[in-house]
GROMACS .gro file of C-alpha atoms in nm:
model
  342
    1UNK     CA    1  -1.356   0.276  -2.326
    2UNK     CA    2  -1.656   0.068  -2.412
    3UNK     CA    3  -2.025   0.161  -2.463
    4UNK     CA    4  -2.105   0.027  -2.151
    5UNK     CA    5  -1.804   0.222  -1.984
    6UNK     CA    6  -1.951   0.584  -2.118
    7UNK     CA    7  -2.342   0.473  -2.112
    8UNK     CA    8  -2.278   0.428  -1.754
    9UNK     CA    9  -2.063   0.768  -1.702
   10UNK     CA   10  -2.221   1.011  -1.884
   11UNK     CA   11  -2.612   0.903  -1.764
   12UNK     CA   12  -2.460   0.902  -1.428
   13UNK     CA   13  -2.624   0.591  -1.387
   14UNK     CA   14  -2.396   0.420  -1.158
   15UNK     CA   15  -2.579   0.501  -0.780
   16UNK     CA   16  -2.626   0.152  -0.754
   17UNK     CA   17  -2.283   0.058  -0.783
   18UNK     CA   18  -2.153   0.368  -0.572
   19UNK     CA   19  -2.407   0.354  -0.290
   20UNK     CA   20  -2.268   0.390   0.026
   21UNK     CA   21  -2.327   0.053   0.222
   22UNK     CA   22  -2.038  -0.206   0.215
   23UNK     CA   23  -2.044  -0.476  -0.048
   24UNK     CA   24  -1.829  -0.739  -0.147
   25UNK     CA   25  -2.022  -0.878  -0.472
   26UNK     CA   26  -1.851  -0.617  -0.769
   27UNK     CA   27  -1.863  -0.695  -1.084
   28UNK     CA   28  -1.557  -0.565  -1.322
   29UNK     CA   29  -1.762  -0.369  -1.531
   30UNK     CA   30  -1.893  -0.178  -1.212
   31UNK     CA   31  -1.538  -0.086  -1.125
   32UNK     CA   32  -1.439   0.028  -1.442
   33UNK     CA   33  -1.706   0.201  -1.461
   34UNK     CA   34  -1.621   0.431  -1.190
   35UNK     CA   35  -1.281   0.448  -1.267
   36UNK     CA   36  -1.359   0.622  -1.587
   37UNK     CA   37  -1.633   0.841  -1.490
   38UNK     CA   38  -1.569   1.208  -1.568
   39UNK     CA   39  -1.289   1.289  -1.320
   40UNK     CA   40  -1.499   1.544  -1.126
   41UNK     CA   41  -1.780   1.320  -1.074
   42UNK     CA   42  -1.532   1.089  -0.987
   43UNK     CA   43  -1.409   1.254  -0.694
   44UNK     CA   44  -1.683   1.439  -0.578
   45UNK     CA   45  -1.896   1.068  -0.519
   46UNK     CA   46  -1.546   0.945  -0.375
   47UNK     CA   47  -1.510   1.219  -0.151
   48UNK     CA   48  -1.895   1.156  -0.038
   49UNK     CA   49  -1.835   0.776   0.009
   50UNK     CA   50  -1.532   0.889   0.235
   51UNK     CA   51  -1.739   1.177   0.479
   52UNK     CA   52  -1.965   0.923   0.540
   53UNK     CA   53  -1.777   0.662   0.656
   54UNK     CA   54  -1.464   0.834   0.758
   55UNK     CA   55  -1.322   1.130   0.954
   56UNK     CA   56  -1.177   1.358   0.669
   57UNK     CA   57  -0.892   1.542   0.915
   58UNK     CA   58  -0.752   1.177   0.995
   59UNK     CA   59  -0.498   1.135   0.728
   60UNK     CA   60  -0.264   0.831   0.923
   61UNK     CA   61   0.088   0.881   0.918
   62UNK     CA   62   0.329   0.583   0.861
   63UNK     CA   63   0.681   0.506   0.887
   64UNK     CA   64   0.875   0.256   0.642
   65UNK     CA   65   1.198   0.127   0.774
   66UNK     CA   66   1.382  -0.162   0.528
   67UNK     CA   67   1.502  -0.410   0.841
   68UNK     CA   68   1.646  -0.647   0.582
   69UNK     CA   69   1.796  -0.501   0.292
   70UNK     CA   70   1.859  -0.670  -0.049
   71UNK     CA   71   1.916  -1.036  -0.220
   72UNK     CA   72   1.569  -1.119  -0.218
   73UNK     CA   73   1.507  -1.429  -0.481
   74UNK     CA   74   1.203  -1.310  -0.577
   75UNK     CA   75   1.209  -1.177  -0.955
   76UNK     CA   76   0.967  -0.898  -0.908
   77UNK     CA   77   1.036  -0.621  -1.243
   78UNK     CA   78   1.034  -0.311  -1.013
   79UNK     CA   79   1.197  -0.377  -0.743
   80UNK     CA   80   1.545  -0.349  -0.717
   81UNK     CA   81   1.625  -0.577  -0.380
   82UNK     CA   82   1.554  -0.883  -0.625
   83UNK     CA   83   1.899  -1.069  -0.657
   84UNK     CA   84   1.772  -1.146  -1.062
   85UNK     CA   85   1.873  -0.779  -1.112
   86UNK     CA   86   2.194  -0.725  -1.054
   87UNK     CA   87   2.194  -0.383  -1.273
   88UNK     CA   88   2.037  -0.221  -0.960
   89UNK     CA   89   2.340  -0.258  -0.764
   90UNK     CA   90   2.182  -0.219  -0.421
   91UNK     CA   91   2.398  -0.405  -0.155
   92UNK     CA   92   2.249  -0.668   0.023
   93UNK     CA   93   2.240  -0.602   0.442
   94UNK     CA   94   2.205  -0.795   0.694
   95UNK     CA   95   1.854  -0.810   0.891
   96UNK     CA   96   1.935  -0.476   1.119
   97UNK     CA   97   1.939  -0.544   1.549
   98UNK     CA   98   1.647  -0.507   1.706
   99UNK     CA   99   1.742  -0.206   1.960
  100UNK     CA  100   1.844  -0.009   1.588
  101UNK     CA  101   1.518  -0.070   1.470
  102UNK     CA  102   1.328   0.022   1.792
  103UNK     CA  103   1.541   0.373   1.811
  104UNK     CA  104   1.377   0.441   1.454
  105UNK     CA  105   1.064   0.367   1.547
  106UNK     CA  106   1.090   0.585   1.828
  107UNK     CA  107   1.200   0.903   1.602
  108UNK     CA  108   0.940   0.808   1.359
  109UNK     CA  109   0.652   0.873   1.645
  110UNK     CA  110   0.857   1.162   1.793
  111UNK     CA  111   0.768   1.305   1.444
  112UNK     CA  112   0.411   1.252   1.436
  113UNK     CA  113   0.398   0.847   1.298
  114UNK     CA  114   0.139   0.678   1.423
  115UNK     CA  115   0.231   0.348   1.222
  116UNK     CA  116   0.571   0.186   1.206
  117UNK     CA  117   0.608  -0.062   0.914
  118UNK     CA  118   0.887  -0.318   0.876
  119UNK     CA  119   0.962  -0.485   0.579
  120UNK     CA  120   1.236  -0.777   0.488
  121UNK     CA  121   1.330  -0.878   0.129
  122UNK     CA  122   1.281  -1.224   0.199
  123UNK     CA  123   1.065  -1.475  -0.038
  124UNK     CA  124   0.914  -1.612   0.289
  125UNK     CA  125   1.051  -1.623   0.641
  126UNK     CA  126   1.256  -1.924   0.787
  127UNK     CA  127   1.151  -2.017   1.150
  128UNK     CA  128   1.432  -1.937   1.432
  129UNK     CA  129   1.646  -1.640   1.558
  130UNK     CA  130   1.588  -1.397   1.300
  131UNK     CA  131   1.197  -1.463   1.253
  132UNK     CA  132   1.240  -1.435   1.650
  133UNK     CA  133   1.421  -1.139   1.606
  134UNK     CA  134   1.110  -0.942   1.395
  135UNK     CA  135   0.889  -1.056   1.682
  136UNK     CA  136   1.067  -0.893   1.948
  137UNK     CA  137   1.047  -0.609   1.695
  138UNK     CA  138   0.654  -0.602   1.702
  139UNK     CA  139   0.622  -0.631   2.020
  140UNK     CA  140   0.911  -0.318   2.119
  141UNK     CA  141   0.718  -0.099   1.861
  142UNK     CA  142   0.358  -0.192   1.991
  143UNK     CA  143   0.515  -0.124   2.348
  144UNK     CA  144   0.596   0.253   2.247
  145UNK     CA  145   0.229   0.266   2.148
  146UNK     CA  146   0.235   0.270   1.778
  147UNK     CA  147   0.030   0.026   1.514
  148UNK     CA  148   0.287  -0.232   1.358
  149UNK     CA  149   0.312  -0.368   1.017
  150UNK     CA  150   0.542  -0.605   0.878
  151UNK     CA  151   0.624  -0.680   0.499
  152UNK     CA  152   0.826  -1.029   0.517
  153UNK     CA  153   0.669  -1.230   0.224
  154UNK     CA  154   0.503  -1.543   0.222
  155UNK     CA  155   0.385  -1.658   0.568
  156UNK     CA  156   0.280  -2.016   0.695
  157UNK     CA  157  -0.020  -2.031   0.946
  158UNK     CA  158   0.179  -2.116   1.218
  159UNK     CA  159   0.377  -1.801   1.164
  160UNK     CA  160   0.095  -1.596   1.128
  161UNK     CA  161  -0.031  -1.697   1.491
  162UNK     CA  162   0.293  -1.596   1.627
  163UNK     CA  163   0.278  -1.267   1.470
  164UNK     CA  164  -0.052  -1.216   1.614
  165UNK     CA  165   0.064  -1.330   1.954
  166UNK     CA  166   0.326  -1.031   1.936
  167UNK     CA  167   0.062  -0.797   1.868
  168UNK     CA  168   0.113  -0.689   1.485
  169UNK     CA  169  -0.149  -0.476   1.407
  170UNK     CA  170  -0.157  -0.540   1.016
  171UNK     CA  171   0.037  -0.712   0.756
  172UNK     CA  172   0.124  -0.580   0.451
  173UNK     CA  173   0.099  -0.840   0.142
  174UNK     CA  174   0.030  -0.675  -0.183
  175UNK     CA  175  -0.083  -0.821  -0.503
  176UNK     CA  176   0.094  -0.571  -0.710
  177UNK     CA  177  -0.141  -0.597  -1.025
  178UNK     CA  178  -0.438  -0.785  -1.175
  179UNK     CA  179  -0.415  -1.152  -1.198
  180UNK     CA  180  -0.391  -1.127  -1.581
  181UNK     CA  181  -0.088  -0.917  -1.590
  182UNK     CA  182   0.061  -1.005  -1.331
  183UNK     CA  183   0.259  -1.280  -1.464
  184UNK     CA  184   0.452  -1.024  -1.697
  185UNK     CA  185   0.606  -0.863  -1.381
  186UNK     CA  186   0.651  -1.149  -1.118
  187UNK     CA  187   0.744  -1.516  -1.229
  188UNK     CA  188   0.901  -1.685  -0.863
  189UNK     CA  189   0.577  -1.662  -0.682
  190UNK     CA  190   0.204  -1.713  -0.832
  191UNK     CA  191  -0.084  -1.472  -0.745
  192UNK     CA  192  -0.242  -1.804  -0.566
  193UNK     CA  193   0.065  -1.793  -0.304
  194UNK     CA  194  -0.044  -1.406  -0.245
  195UNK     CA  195  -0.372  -1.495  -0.213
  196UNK     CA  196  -0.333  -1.817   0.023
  197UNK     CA  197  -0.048  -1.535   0.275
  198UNK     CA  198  -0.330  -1.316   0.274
  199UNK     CA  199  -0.572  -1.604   0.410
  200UNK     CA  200  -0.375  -1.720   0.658
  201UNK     CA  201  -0.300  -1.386   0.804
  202UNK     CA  202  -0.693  -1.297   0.820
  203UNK     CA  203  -0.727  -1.695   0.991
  204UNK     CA  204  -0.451  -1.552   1.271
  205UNK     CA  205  -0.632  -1.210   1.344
  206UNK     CA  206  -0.424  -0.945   1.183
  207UNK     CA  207  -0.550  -0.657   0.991
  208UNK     CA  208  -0.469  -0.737   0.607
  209UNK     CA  209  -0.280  -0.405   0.430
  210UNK     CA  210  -0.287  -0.534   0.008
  211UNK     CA  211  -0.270  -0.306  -0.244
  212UNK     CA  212  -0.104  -0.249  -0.567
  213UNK     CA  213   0.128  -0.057  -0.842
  214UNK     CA  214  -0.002   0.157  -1.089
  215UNK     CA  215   0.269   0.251  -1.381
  216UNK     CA  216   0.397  -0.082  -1.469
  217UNK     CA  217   0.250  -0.087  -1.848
  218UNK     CA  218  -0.106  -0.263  -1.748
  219UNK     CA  219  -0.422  -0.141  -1.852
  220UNK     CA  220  -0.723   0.022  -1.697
  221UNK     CA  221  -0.888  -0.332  -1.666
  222UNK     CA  222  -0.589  -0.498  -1.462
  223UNK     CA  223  -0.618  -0.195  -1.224
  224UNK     CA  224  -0.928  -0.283  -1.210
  225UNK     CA  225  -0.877  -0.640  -1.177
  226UNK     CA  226  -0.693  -0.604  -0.882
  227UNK     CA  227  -0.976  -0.324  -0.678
  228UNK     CA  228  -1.214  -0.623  -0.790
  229UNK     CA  229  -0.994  -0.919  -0.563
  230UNK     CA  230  -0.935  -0.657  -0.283
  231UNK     CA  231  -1.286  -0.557  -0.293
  232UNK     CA  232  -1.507  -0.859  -0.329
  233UNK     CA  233  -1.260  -0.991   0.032
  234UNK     CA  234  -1.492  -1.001   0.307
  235UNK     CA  235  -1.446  -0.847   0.532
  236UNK     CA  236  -1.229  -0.579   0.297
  237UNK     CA  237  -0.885  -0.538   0.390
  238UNK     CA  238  -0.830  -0.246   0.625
  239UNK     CA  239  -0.584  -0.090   0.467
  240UNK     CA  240  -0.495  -0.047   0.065
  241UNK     CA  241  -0.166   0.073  -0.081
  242UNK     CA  242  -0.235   0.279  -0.392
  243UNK     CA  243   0.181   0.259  -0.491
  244UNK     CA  244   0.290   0.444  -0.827
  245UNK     CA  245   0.638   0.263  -0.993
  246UNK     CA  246   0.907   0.418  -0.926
  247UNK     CA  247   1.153   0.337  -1.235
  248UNK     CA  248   1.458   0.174  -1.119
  249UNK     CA  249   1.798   0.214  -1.253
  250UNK     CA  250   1.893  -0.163  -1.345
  251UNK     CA  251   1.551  -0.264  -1.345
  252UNK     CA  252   1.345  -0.411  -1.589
  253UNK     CA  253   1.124  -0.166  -1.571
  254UNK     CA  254   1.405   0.134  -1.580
  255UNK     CA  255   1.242   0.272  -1.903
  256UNK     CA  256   0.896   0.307  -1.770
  257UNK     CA  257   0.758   0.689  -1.822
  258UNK     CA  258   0.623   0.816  -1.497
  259UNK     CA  259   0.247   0.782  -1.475
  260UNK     CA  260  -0.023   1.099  -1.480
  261UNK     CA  261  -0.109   1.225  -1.153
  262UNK     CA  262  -0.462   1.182  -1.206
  263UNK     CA  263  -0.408   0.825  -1.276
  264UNK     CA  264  -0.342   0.822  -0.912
  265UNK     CA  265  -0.622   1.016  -0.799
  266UNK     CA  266  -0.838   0.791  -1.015
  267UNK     CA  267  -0.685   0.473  -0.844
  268UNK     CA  268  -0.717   0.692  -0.524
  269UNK     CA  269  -1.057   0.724  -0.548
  270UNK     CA  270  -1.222   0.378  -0.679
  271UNK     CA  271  -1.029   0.226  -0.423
  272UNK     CA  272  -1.233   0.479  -0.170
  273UNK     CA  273  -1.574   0.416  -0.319
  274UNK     CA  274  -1.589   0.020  -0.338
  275UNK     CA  275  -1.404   0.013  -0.037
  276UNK     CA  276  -1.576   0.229   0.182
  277UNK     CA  277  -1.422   0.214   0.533
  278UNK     CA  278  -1.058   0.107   0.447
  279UNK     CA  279  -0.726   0.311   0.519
  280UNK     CA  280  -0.642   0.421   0.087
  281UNK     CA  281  -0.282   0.471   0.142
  282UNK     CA  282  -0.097   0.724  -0.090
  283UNK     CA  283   0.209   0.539  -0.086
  284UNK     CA  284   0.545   0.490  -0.325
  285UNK     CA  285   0.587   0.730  -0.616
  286UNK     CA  286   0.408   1.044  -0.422
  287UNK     CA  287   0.769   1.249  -0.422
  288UNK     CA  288   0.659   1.355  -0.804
  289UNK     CA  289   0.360   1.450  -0.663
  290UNK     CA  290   0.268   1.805  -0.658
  291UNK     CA  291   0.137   1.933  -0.335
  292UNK     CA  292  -0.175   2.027  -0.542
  293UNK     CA  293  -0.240   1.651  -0.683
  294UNK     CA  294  -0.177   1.520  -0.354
  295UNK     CA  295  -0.416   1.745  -0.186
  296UNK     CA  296  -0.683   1.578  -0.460
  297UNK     CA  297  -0.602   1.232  -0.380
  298UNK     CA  298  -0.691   1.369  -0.029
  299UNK     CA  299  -1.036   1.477  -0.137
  300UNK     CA  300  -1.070   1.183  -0.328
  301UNK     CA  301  -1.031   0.944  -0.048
  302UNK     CA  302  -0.692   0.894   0.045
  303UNK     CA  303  -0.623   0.886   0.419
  304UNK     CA  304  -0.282   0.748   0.505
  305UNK     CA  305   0.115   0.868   0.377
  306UNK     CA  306   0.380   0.721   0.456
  307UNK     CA  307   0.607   0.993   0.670
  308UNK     CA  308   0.975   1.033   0.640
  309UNK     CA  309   1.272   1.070   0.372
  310UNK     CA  310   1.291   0.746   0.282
  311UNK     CA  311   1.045   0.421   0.189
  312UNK     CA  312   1.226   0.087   0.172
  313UNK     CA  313   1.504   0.166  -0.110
  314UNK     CA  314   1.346   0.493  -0.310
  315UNK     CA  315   1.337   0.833  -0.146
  316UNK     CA  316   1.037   0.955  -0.015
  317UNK     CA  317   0.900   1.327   0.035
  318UNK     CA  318   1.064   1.502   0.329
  319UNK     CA  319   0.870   1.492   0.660
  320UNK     CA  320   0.922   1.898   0.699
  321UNK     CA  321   0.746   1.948   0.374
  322UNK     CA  322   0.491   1.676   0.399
  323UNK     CA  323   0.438   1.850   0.826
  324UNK     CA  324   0.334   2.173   0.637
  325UNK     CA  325   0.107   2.065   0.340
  326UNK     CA  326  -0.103   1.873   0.610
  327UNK     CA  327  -0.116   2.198   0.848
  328UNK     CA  328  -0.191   2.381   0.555
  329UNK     CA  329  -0.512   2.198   0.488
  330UNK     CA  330  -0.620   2.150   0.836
  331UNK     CA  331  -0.411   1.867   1.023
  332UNK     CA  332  -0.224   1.896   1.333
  333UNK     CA  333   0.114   1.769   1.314
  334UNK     CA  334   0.374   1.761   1.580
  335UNK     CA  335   0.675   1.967   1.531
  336UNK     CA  336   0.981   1.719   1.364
  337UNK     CA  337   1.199   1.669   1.611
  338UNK     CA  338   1.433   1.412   1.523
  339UNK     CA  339   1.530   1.380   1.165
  340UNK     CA  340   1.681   1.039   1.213
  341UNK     CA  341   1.729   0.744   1.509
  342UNK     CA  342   2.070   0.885   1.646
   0.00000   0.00000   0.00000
């Protein structure tokens, strides 16, 4: 930690930089700053940041169905529906019907989702039946009166329009890292192509949901890299994945240790304080989560799970369990009545 870092810490001096109004001109050494305040501090001025701009009792609940399952010839180092890894033996599916995917969406609201999420391991959509086929999607999961996010790589503008014409509430682009180090886990697709996705589907209306991956072997300052892109967007996007790896057998990142809860607390809560009014989502890695640490990434800002036994290809807490930890601190949840589509 620098001398700045602590000056800045231990005088408490950083109001400025953790006022309350929403700004879009950080600097790097603001947000580290805050990162690495004392962790109390920390999320006592996050949790103040998020009373005053949000409803603390509305914690979102979102679904994550994989529509299109492996072979993806992106080279990404976590993820194990990249074709490059072929150690991860995950077998590569077909893009899944449209009335399948509609039946899951339905049980996913039946069980208290309010947000049904898509995703596709494709580099970037080709125009024609099966692009048609994720519209028709949208617009069946927006008709059962849920948001809807897709995850289906790089976008042209044109297809950006027509995903805003179907009534997709946000898509879901993330930059994964910091622009330094993120060329040590990606090397098919620059941070430029993220950035220029993200652009055109702000130009085409849709809410923008980019976050990132804690765990990967960066340092503080590339997490903080990344918070600084996200948060000097205007306007901010509305909703930011805070994602913790999850190691994957046959992936090049296998060997990774699992990262310290309070790194995602940490995460959980800069995220909350430069961005004041955006949805933090406590997304992948929150199954090694104790109820305890997620309860604190709660208080420090987070306001979104995703819901349901499974994400795209890595198990995810049980919606039973995850039902009863948010009763138990104060948010109603429909009883689970359908454990999967049948």
């Amino acid at each position: 930690m620098s001398d700045t870092v602590v000056s800045l810490a231990s005088s408490q001096a950083p109001d400025a930089a953790i006022r309350q109004d929403i700004r879009h001109d950080w600097t790097l050494a603001e947000i580290q700053a805050i990162h690495d305040m004392p962790l109390l501090d920390l999320v006592h001025r996050a949790g103040t940041v998020h009373r005053a701009h949000n409803d603390p009792a509305d914690i979102q609940r979102a679904a994550l169905l994989s529509i299109k399952t492996g072979g993806c010839p992106e080279d990404c180092a976590y993820c194990p529906q990249s074709a490059h890894h072929k150690g991860a033996n995950l077998p590569r599916e077909r893009l899944m019907p449209v009335d399948a995917v509609l039946k899951e969406a339905a049980a996913a609201k039946a069980n208290g989702a309010h947000r049904f999420c898509m995703g596709a391991a494709w580099r970037k959509p080709k125009d024609g039946p099966e692009f048609d086929a994720v519209l028709e999607m949208v617009r069946g999961v927006r008709g059962l009166g849920m948001e809807a996010c897709v995850t289906l790589g790089m976008l042209t503008q044109s297809q950006a329009q027509r995903l805003a014409e179907a009534g997709l509430t946000s898509y879901n682009h993330n930059l994964d890292t910091g622009p330094e180090f993120y060329g040590d886990i990606i090397s098919t697709r620059t941070y430029d192509d993220r950035l220029q996705t993200l652009e055109h589907v702000r130009q085409a209306g849709i809410g923008v949901c980019c976050g990132g991956i804690v765990g990967m072997g960066e340092r503080v300052r590339d997490r903080a890299e990344m918070l600084l892109v996200l948060a000097n967007h205007a306007p901010h996007p509305e909703s930011v994945p805070i994602n913790a790896l999850v190691a994957v057998e046959g992936t090049p990142l296998e060997d990774r240790p699992p990262i310290d809860p309070l790194d995602l607390v940490r995460m959980c809560a800069t995220a909350r304080i430069v961005m004041p009014k955006a949805r933090v989502r406590l997304s992948a890695g929150r199954k090694s989560l104790t109820r305890e640490a997620q309860i604190l990434c709660f208080l420090a800002g987070a306001n979104s799970i995703f819901y349901g036994e499974r994400l795209l290809t890595t198990a995810n807490n049980e919606a039973d369990a995850d039902a009863e930890l948010l009763r138990d601190i104060g948010v109603p949840v429909p009883e689970v009545t359908l454990a999967a589509a049948e």
